[in-house]
Short mmCIF file of C-alpha atoms in Angstrom, two decimals:
data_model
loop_
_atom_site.label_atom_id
_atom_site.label_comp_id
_atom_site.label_asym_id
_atom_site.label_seq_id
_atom_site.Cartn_x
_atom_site.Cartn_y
_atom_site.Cartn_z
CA UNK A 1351 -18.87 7.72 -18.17
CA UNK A 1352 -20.78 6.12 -21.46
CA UNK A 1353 -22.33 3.33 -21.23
CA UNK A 1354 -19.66 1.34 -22.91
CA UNK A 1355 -16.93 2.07 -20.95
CA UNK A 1356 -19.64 0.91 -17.70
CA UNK A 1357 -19.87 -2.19 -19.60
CA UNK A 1358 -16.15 -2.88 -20.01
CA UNK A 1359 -15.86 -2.14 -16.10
CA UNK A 1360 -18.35 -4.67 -15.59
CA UNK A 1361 -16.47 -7.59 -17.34
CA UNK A 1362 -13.27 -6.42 -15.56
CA UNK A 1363 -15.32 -6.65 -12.10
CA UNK A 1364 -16.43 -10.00 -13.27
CA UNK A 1365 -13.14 -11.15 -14.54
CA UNK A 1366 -11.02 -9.49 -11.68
CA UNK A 1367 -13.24 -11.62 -9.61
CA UNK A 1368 -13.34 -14.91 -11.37
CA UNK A 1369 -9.15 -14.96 -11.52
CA UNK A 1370 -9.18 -14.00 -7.78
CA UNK A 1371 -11.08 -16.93 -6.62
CA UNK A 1372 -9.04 -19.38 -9.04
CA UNK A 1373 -5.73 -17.97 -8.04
CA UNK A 1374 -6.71 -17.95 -4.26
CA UNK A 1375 -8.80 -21.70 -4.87
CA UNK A 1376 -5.33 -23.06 -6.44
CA UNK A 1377 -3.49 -21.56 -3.96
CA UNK A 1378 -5.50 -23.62 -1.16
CA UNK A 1379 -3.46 -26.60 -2.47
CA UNK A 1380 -0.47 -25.42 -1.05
CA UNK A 1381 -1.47 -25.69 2.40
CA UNK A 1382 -1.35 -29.26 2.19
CA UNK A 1383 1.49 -29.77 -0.20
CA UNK A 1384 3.60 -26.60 1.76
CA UNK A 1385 2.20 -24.93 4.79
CA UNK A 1386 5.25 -23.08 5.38
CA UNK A 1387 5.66 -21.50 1.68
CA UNK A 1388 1.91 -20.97 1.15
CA UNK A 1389 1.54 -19.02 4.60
CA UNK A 1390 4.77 -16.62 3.52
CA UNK A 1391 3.68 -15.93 0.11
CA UNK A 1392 0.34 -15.58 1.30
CA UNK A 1393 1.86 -13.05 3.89
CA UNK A 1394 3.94 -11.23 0.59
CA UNK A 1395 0.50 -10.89 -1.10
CA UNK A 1396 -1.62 -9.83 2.19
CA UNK A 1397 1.29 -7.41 2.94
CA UNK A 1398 1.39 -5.37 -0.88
CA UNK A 1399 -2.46 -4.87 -1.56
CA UNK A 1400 -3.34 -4.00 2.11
CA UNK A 1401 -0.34 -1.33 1.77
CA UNK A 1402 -1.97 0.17 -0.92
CA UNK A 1403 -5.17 0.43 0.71
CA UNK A 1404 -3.29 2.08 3.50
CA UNK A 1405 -1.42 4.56 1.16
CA UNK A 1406 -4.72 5.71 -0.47
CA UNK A 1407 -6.05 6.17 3.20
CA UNK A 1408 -2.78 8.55 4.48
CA UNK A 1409 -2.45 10.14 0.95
CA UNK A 1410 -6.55 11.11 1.72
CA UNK A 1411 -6.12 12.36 4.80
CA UNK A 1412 -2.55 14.69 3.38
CA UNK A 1413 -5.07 15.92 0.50
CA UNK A 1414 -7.83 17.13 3.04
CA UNK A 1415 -5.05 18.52 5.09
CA UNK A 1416 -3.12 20.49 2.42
CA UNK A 1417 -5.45 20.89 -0.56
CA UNK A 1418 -4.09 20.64 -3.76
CA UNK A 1419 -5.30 20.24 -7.21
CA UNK A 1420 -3.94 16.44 -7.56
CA UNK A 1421 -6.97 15.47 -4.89
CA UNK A 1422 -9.92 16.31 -6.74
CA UNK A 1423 -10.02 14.30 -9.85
CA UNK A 1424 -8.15 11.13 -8.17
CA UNK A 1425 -10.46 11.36 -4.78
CA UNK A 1426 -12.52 8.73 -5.40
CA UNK A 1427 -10.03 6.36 -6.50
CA UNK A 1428 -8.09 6.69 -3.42
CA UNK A 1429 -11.94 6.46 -1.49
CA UNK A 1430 -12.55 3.20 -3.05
CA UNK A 1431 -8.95 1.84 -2.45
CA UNK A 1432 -9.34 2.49 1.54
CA UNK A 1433 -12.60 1.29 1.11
CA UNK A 1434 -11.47 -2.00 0.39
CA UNK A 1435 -10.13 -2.25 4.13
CA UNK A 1436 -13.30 -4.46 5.02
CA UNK A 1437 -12.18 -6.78 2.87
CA UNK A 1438 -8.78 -7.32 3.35
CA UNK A 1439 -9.32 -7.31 7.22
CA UNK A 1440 -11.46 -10.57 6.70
CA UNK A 1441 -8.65 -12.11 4.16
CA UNK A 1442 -5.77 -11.38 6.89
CA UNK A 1443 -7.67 -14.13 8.81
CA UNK A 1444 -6.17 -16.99 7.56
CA UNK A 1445 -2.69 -15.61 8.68
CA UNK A 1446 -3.78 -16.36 11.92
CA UNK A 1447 -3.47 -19.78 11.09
CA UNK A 1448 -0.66 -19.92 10.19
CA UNK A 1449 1.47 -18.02 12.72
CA UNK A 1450 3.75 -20.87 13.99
CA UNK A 1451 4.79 -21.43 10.27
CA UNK A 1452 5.81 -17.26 9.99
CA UNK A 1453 7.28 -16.23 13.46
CA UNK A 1454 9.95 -17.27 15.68
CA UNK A 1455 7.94 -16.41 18.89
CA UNK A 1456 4.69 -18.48 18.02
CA UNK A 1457 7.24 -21.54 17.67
CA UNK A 1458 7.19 -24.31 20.62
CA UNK A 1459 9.95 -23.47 23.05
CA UNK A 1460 10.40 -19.74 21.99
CA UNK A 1461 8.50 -18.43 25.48
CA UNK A 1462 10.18 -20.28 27.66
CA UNK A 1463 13.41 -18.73 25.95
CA UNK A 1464 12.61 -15.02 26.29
CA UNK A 1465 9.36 -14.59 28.82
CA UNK A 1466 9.70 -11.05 28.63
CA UNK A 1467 8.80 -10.77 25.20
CA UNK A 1468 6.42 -13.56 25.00
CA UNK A 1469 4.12 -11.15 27.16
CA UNK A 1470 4.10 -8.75 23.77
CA UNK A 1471 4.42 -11.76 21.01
CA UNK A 1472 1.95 -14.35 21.50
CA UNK A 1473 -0.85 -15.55 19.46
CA UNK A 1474 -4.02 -13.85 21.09
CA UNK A 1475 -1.87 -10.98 22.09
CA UNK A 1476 -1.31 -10.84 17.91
CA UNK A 1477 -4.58 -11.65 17.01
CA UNK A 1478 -6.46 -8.99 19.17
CA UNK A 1479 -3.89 -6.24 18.07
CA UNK A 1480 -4.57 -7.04 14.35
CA UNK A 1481 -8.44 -6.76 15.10
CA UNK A 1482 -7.81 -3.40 16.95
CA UNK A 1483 -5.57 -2.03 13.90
CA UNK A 1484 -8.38 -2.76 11.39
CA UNK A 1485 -10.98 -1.60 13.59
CA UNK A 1486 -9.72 1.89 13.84
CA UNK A 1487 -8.41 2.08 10.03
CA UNK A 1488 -11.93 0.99 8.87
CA UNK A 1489 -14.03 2.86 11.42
CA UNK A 1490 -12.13 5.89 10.17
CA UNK A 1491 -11.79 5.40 6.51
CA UNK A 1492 -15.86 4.83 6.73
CA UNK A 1493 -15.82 8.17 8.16
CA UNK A 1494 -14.15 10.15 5.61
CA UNK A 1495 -16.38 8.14 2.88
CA UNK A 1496 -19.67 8.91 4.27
CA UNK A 1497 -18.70 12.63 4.58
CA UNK A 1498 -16.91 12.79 1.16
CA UNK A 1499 -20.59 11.44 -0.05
CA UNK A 1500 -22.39 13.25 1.63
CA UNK A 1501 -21.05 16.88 0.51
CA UNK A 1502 -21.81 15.21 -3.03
CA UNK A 1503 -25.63 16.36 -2.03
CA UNK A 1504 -25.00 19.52 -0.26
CA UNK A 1505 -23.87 23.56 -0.40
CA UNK A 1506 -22.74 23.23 3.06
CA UNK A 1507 -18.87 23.20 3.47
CA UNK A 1508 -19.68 20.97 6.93
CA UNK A 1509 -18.45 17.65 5.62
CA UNK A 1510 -15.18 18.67 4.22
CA UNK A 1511 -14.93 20.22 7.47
CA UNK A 1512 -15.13 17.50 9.70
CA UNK A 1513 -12.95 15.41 7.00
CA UNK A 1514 -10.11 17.98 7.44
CA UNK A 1515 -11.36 17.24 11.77
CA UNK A 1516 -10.59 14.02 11.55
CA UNK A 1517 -7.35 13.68 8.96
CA UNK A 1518 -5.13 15.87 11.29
CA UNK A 1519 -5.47 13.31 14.39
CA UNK A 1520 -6.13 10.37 11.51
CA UNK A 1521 -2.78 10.70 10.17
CA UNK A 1522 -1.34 10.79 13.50
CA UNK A 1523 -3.09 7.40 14.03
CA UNK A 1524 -2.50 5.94 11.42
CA UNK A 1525 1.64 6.57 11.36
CA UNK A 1526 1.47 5.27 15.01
CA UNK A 1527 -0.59 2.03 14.09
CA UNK A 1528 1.40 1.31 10.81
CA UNK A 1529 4.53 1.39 13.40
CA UNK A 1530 3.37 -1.53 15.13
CA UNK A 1531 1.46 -3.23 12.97
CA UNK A 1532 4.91 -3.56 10.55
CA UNK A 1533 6.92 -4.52 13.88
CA UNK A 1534 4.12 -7.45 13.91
CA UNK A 1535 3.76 -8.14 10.33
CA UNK A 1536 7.39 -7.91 9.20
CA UNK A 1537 9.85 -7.11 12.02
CA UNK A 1538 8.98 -9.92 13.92
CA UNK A 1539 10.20 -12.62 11.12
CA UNK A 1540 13.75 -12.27 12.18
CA UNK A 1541 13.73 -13.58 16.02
CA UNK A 1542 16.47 -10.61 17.56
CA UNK A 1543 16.13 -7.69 14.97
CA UNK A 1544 14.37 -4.56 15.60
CA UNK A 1545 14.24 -1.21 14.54
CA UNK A 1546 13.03 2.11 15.02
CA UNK A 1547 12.99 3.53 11.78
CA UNK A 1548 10.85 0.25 10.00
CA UNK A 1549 8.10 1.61 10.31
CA UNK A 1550 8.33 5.01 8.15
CA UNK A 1551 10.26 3.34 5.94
CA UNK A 1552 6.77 0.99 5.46
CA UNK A 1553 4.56 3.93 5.61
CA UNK A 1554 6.39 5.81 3.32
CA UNK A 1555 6.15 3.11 0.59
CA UNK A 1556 2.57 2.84 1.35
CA UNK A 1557 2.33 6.28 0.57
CA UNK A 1558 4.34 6.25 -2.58
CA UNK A 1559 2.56 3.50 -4.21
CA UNK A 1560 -0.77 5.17 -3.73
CA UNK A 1561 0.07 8.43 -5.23
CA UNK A 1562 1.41 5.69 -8.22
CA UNK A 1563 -1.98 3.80 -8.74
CA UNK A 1564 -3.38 7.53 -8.56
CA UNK A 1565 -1.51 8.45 -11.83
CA UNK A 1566 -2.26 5.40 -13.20
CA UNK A 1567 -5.58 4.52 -12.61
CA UNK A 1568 -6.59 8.73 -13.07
CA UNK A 1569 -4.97 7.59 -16.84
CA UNK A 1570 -7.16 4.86 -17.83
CA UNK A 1571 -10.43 7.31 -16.94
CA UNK A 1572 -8.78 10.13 -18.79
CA UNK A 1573 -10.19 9.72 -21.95
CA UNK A 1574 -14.09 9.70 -19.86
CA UNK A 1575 -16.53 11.99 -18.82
CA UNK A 1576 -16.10 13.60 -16.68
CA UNK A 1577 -12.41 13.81 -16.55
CA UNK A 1578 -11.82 14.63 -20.56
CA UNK A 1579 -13.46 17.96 -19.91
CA UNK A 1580 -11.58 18.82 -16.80
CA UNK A 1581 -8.11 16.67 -16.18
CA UNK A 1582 -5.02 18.26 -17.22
CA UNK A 1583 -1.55 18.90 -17.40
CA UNK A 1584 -1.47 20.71 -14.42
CA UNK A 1585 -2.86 17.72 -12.50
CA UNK A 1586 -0.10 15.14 -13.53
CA UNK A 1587 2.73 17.88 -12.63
CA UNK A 1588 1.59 18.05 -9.40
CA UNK A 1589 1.10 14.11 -9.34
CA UNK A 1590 4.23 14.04 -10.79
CA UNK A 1591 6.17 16.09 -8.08
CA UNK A 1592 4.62 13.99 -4.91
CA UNK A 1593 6.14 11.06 -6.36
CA UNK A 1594 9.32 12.13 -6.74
CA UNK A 1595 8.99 13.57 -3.02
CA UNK A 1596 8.18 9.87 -1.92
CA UNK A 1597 10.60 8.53 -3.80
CA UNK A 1598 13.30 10.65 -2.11
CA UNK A 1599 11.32 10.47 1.34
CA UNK A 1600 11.51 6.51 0.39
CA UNK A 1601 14.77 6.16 -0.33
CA UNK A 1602 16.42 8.41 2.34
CA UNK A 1603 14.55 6.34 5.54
CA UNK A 1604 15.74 3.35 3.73
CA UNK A 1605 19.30 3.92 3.06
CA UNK A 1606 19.39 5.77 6.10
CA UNK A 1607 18.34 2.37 8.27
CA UNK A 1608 20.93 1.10 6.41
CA UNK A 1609 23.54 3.19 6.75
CA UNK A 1610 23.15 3.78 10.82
CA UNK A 1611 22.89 -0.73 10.89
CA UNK A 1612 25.97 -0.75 9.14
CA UNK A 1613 27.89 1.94 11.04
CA UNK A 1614 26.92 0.24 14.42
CA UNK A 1615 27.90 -3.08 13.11
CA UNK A 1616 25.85 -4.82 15.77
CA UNK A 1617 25.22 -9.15 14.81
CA UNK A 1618 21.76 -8.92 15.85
CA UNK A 1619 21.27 -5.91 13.46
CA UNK A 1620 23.33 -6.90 10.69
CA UNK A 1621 21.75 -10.42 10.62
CA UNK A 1622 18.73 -8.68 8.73
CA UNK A 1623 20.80 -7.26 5.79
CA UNK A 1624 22.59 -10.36 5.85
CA UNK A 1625 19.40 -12.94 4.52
CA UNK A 1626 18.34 -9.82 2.39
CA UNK A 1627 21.86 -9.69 0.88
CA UNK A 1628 22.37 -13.52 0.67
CA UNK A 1629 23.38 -15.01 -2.63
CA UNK A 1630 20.78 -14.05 -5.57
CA UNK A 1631 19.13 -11.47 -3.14
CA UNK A 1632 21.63 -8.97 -4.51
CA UNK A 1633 20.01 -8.97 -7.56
CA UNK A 1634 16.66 -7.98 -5.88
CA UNK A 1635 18.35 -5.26 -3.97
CA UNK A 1636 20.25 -3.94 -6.80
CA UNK A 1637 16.45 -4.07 -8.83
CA UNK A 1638 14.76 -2.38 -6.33
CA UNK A 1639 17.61 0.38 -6.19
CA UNK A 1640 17.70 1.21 -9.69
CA UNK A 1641 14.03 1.23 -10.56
CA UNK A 1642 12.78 2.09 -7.27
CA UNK A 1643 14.82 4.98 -6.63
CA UNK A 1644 17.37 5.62 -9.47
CA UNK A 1645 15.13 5.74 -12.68
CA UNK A 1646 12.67 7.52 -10.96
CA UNK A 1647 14.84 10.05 -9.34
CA UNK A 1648 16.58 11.10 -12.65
CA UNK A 1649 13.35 11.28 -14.81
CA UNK A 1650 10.95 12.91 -12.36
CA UNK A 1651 14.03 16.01 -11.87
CA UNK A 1652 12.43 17.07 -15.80
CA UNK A 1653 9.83 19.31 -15.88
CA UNK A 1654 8.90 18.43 -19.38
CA UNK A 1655 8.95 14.36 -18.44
CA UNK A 1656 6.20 15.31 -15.63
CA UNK A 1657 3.86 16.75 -18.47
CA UNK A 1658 3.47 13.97 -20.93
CA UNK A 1659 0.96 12.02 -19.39
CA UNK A 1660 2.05 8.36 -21.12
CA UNK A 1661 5.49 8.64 -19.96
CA UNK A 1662 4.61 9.30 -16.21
CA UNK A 1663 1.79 6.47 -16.06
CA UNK A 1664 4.61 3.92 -17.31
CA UNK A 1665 6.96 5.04 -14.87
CA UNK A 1666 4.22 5.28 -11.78
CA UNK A 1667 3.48 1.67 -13.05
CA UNK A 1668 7.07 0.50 -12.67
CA UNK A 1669 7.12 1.78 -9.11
CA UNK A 1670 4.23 0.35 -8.46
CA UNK A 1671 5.44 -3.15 -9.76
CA UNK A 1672 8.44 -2.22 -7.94
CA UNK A 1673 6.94 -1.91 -4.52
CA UNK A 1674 5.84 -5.42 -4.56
CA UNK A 1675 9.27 -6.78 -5.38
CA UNK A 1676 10.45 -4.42 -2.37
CA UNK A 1677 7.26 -5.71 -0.18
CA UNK A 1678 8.74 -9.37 -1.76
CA UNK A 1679 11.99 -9.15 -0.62
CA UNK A 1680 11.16 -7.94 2.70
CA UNK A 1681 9.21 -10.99 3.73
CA UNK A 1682 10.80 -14.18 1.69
CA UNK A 1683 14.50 -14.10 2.63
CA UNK A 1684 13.51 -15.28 6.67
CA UNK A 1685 11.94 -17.93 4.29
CA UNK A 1686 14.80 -18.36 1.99
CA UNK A 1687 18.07 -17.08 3.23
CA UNK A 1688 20.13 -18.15 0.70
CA UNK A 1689 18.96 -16.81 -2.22
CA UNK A 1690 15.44 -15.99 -4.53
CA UNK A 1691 13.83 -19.57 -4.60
CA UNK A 1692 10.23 -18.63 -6.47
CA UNK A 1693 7.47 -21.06 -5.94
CA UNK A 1694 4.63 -20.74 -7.88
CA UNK A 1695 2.67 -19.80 -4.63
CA UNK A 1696 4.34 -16.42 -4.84
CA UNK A 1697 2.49 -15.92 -8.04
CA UNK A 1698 -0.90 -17.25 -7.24
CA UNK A 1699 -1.09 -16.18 -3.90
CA UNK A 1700 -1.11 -12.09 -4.59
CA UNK A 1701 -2.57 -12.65 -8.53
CA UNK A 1702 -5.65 -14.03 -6.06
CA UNK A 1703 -6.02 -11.70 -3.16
CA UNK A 1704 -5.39 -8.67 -5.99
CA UNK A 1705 -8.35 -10.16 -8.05
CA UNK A 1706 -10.66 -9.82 -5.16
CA UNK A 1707 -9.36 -6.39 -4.23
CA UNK A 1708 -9.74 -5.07 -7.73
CA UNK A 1709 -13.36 -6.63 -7.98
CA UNK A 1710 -14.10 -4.80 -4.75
CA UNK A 1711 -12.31 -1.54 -5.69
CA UNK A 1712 -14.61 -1.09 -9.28
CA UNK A 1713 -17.76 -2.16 -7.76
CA UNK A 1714 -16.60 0.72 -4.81
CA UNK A 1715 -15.38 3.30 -7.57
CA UNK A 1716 -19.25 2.71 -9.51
CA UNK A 1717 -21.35 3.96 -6.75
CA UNK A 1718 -20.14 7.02 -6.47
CA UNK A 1719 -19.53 10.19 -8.82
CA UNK A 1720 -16.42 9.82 -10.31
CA UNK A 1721 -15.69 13.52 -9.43
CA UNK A 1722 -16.21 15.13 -5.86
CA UNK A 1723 -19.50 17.25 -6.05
CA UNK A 1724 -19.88 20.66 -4.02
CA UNK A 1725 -16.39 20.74 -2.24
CA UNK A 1726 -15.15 24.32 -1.41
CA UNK A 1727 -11.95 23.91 -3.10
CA UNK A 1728 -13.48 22.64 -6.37
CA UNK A 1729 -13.58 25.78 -8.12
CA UNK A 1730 -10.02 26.09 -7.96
CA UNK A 1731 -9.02 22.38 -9.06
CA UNK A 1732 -9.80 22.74 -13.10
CA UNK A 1733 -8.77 26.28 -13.73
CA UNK A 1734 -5.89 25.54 -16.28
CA UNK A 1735 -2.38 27.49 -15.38
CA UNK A 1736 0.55 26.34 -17.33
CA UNK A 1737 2.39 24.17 -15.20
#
């Protein structure tokens, strides 16, 4: 990396920083003027960048599993964006605040209604599960970080064994507490709907917009040291391939949800679909279809579309702009069931907590080598083969 380049990552630290506190600052004023919208926007904007922390985590662990040439040059971003865990654990506090204004059950009058559940859905009993999720998501993730660094310094394979250890269980984990964190995150907006299936379909999109911000953030350090010498083609097939694998992965749990709702025609099912379907939500839906699934589906088929490296990074950036209209319009329409009403909370809300996770994810990316050092499977990840 020159020294210029360090220096324009600096001012984007610095800038990414500045913007989040404004955004976040301004956004303060809506607790006052509108509890209820600031606390579901807020939600929206908690929800997208801590499911991109928690792709880069699972798509980690898959890489250390598997192998695969993709992992090596995109490794450490995916190590700083899990790495920014810490910090989105201690801005999911003020959510806590703000319960009664998100959730049916932490409204006055909702235990006495349905005791049984109350046991599960209560504030403390919320509270201490969210501390417990980020516990074990950060006391792993610092895990695989400290062992990632510390084969940087050493011959011996150990490390990137006990990485590969912990990523078989890890992923098992981390499916299992993605599950019920979405049931408490999202699920639980809507007081009588549940489902099974919610939380692959969350995971899934998690997973997908990692392997996105991979491709697009492994483009803007193309043109550096030391990925000019070593990134190729070959890499951004490969890239190329897992997303359209998560797109169909995506896609299929989603429509499938749908399609098993619909067939059962159940009111206490249906009445999910219903607010997501209401008025101007169609247009969301039918957004979210065609560039979330459609557009990338038909261009990610070509061979030849997966090796020109400008062309993938705009489409990885559309689904990735993409996942946080889906991650939008699975949270507003409890708040607005008849149709898309923005506020301008919805825009300074997630510009402010992704300032402060950007900030955190360069100053992360900096202290490390920007390439894995020593790892086994290195020697095979920059050996050109014509894709």
């Amino acid at each position: 990396m020159t020294a210029e380049f360090q220096s324009k990552l600096n001012r984007f630290q610095l800038a990414s920083l500045v913007i989040g506190i404004l955004a976040l600052g301004a956004s303060v004023f809506g607790v006052f003027t509108n509890p209820r919208q600031f606390f579901f926007s807020y939600l929206f904007a908690i929800l997208f960048w801590l499911s991109l922390s928690l792709g880069c985590f699972a798509v980690m662990m898959i890489h250390h599993l598997t192998g695969g040439r993709w992992g090596y040059p995109t490794r450490r971003f995916l190590e700083a964006g899990f790495m920014v865990l810490p910090l989105m654990a201690v801005l999911f506090i003020p959510i806590f605040f703000g319960l009664h204004y998100l959730y049916p059950w932490a409204q006055p009058g909702d235990a006495a209604s349905n005791k049984i559940s109350h046991a599960y859905e209560n504030q403390w009993a919320y509270i201490i599960r969210q501390i417990f999720f980020f516990f074990v998501w950060i006391w792993m993730a610092a895990r695989l970080r400290k062992w990632s660094l510390a084969q940087d310094v050493t011959a011996d394979a150990a490390p990137t064994r006990k990485a590969r250890a912990l990523s078989g269980p890890g992923l098992v984990i981390y499916g299992l507490l993605v599950t019920f964190a979405s049931v408490d995150w999202i699920v639980s907006l809507e007081k009588d709907w549940y489902s099974t299936m919610f939380g692959v379909i969350v995971a899934g999109g998690q997973i997908l917009t990692a392997y996105a911000f991979s491709v697009v953030a492994l483009t803007l350090f193309q043109k550096q040291e030391p990925f000019k010498a070593t990134v190729n083609k070959v890499h951004y097939h490969h890239l190329g391939n897992l997303l359209l694998t998560f797109v169909l992965f995506w896609t299929y749990v989603s429509f499938g949800q749908l399609l098993i709702i619909y067939s059962g025609d159940l009111p206490q099912e249906l009445e999910w679909y219903l607010h997501r379907i209401a008025g101007s939500w169609k247009a969301v839906v039918a957004a979210v279809g065609l560039f979330h699934f459609f557009v990338p589906f038909f261009l990610l088929l070509f061979r030849g579309f997966k090796k020109r490296v400008t062309a993938l990074t705009i489409l990885a950036a559309l689904i990735f702009v993409m996942h946080i209209v889906d991650t939008y319009w699975l949270v507003m329409p409890t708040l607005h069931q008849g149709g898309v009403a923005l506020s301008w909370l919805d825009f300074t809300a997630p510009i402010g907590v992704g300032g402060l996770w950007m900030s955190y994810f360069l100053r992360l990316l900096k202290a490390a080598p920007l390439l894995p050092q020593n790892d086994p499977g290195m020697q095979f990840a920059f050996v050109y083969v014509k894709p």
